[in-house]
PDB file of C-alpha atoms in Angstrom:
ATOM      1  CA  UNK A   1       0.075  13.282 -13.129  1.00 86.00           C
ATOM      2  CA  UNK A   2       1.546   9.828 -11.525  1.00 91.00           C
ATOM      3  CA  UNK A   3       4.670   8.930 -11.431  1.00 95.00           C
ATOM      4  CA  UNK A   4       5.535   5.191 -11.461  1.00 96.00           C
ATOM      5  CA  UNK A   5       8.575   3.471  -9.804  1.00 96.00           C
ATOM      6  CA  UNK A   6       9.831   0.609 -10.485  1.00 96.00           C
ATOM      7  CA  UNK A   7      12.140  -1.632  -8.380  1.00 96.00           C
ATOM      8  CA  UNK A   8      13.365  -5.322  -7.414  1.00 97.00           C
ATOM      9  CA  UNK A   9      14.533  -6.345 -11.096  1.00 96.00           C
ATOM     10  CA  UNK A  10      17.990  -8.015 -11.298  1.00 97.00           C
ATOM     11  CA  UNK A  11      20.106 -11.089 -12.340  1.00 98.00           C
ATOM     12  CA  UNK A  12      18.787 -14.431 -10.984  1.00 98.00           C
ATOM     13  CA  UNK A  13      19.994 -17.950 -11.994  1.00 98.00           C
ATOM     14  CA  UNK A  14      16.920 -20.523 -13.644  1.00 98.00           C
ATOM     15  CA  UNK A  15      14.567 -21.513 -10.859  1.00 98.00           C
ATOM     16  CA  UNK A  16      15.290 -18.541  -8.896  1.00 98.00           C
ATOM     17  CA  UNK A  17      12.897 -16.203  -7.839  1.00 98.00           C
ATOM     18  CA  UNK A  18      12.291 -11.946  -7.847  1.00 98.00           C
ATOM     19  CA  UNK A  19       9.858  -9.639  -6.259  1.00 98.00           C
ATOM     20  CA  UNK A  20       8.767  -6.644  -8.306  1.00 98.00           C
ATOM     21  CA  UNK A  21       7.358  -3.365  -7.072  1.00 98.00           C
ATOM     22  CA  UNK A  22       5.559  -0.099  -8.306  1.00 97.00           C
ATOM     23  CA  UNK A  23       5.389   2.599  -6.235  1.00 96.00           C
ATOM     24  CA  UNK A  24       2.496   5.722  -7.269  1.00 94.00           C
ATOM     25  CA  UNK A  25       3.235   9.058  -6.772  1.00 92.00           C
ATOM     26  CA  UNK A  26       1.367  11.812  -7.241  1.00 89.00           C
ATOM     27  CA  UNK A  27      -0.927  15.057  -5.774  1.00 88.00           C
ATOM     28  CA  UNK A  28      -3.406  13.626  -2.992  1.00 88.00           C
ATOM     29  CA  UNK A  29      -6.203  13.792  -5.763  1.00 87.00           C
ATOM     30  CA  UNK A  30      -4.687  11.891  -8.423  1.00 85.00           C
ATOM     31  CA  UNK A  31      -3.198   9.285  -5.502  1.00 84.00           C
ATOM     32  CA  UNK A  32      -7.079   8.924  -4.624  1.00 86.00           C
ATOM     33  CA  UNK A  33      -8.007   7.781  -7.738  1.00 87.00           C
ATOM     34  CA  UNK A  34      -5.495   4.827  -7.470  1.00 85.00           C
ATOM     35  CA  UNK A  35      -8.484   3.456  -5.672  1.00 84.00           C
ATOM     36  CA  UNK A  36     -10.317   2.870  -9.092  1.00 87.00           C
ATOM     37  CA  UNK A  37      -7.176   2.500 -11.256  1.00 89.00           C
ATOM     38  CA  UNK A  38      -6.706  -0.720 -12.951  1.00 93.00           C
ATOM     39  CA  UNK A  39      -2.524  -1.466 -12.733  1.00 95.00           C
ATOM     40  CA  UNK A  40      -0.847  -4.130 -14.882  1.00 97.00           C
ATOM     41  CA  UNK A  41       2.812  -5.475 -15.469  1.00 98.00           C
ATOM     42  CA  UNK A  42       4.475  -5.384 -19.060  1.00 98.00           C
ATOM     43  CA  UNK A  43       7.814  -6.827 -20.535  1.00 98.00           C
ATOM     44  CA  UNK A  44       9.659  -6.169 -23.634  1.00 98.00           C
ATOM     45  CA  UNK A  45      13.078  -7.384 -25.086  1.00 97.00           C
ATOM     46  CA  UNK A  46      14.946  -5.664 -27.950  1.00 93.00           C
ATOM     47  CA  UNK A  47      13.241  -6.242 -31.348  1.00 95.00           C
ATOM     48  CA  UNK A  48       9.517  -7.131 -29.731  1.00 96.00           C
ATOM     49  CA  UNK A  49       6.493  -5.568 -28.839  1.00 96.00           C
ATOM     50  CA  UNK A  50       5.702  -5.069 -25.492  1.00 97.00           C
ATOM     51  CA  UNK A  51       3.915  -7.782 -24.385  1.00 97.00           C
ATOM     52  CA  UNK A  52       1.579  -8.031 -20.875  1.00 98.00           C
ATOM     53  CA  UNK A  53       2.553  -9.676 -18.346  1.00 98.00           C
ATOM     54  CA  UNK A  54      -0.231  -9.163 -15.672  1.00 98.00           C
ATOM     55  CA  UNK A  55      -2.827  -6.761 -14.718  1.00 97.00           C
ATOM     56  CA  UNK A  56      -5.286  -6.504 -11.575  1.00 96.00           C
ATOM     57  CA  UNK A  57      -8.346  -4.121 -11.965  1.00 94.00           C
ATOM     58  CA  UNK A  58      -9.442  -2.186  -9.233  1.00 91.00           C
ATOM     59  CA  UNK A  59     -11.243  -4.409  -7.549  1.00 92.00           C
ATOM     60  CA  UNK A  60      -8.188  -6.969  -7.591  1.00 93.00           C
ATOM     61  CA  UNK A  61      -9.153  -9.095 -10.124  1.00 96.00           C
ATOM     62  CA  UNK A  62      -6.326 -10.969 -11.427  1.00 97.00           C
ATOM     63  CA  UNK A  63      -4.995 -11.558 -15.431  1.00 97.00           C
ATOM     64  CA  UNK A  64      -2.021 -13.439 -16.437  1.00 98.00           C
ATOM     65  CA  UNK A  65      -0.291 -14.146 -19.663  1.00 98.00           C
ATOM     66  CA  UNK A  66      -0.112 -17.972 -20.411  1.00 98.00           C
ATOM     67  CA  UNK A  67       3.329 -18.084 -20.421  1.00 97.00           C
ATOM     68  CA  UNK A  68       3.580 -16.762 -16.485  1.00 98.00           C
ATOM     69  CA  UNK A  69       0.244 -18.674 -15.158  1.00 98.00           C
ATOM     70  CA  UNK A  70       1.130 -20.244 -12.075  1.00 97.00           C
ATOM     71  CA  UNK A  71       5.018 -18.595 -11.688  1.00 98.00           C
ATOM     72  CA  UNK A  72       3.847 -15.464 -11.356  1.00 98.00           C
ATOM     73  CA  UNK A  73       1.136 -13.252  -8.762  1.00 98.00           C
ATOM     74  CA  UNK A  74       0.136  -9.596  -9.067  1.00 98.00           C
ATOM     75  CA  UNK A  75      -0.900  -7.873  -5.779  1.00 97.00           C
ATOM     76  CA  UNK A  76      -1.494  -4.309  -5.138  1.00 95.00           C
ATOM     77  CA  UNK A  77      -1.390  -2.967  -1.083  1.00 91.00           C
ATOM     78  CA  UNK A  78      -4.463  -1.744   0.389  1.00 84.00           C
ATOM     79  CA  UNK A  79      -3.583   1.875  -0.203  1.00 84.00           C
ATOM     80  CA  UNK A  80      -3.763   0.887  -4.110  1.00 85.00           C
ATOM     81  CA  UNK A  81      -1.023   3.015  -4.357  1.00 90.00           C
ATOM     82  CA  UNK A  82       2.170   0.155  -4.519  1.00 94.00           C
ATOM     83  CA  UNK A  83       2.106  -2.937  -7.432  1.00 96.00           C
ATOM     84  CA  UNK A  84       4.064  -6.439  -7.101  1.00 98.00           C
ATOM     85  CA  UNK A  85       4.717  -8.653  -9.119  1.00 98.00           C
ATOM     86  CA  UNK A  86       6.090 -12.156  -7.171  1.00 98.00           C
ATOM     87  CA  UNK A  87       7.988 -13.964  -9.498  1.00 98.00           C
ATOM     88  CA  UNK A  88       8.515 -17.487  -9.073  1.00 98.00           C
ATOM     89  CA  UNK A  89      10.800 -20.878 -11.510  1.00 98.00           C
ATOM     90  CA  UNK A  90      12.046 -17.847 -13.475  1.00 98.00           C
ATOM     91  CA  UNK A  91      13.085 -19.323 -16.708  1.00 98.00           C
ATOM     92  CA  UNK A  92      15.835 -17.106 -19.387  1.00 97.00           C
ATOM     93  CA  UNK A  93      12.890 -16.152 -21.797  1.00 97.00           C
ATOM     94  CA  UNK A  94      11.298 -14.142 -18.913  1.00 98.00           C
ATOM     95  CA  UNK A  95      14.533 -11.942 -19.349  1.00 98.00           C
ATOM     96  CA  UNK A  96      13.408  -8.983 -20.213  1.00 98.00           C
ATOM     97  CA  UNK A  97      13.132  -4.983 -19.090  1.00 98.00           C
ATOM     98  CA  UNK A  98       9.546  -5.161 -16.672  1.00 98.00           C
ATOM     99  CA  UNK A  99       7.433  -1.651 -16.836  1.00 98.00           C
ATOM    100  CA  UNK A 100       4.849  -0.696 -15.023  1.00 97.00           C
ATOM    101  CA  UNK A 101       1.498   0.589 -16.043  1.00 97.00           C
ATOM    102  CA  UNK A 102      -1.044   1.918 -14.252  1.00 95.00           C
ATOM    103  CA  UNK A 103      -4.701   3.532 -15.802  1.00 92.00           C
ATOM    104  CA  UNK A 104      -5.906   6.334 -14.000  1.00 88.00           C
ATOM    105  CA  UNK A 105      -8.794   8.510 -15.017  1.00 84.00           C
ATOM    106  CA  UNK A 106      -8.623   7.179 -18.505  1.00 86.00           C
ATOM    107  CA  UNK A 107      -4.832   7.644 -18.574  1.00 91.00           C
ATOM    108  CA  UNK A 108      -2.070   5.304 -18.869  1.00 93.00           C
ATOM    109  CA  UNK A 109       1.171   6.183 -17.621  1.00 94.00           C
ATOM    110  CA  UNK A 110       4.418   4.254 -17.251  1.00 96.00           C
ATOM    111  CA  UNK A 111       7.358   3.805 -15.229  1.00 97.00           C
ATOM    112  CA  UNK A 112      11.019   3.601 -16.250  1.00 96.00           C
ATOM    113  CA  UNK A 113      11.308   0.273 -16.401  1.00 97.00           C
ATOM    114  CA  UNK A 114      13.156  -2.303 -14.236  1.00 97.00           C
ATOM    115  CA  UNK A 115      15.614  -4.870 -16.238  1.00 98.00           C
ATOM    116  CA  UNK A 116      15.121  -8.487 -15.210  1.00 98.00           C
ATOM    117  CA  UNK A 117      17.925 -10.853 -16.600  1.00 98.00           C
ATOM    118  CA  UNK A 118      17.538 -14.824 -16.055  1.00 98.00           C
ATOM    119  CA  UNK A 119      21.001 -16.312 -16.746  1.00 97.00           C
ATOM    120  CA  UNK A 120      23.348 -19.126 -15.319  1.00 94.00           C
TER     121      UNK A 120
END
């Protein structure tokens, strides 16, 4: 099992900028299989689907929607064990509750979510 953490979501005027992070959890196996774990980024707002936001594969390539392309950058720490998600010109249709996903031996688990609002 992994648990996923999610933290750094808040309330930010237009143009403002968050940083998003996932912290693994786990048994020392299932940690050392982070190593070969793709991770991504999510959203979803009341009424939609959840949509992708992100994802970097285990061997850090990157994926972006085309609605974040050039506001937004996944990372991952050398451990492969913590997710970010740097989040730059955040506009109000980014608002949304940001989850976490992470794929580990042919599993996908989820965090709780972390709600990002972008209001004046």
């Amino acid at each position: 099992q992994v648990q996923l953490v999610e933290s750094g979501g808040g309330l930010v005027q237009p143009g403002g900028s968050l940083k998003l992070s996932c912290a693994a959890s786990g048994s020392a196996f299932i940690l050392s299989r982070m190593e070969t774990a793709g991770m991504a980024w999510y959203r979803q707002v009341p009424g939609k689907q959840r949509e992708l936001v992100a994802r970097i594969s285990a061997a850090d390539t990157t994926n972006y929607a085309d609605s974040v392309k050039g506001r937004f950058t996944i990372s991952r720490d050398n451990a492969k064990t913590t997710m970010y998600l740097e989040m730059i010109s955040l506009k109000p249709e980014d608002t949304a509750v940001y989850y976490c996903n992470a794929k580990v031996i042919s599993t996908d688990y989820w965090g709780q979510g972390t709600q990002v609002t972008v209001s004046s």
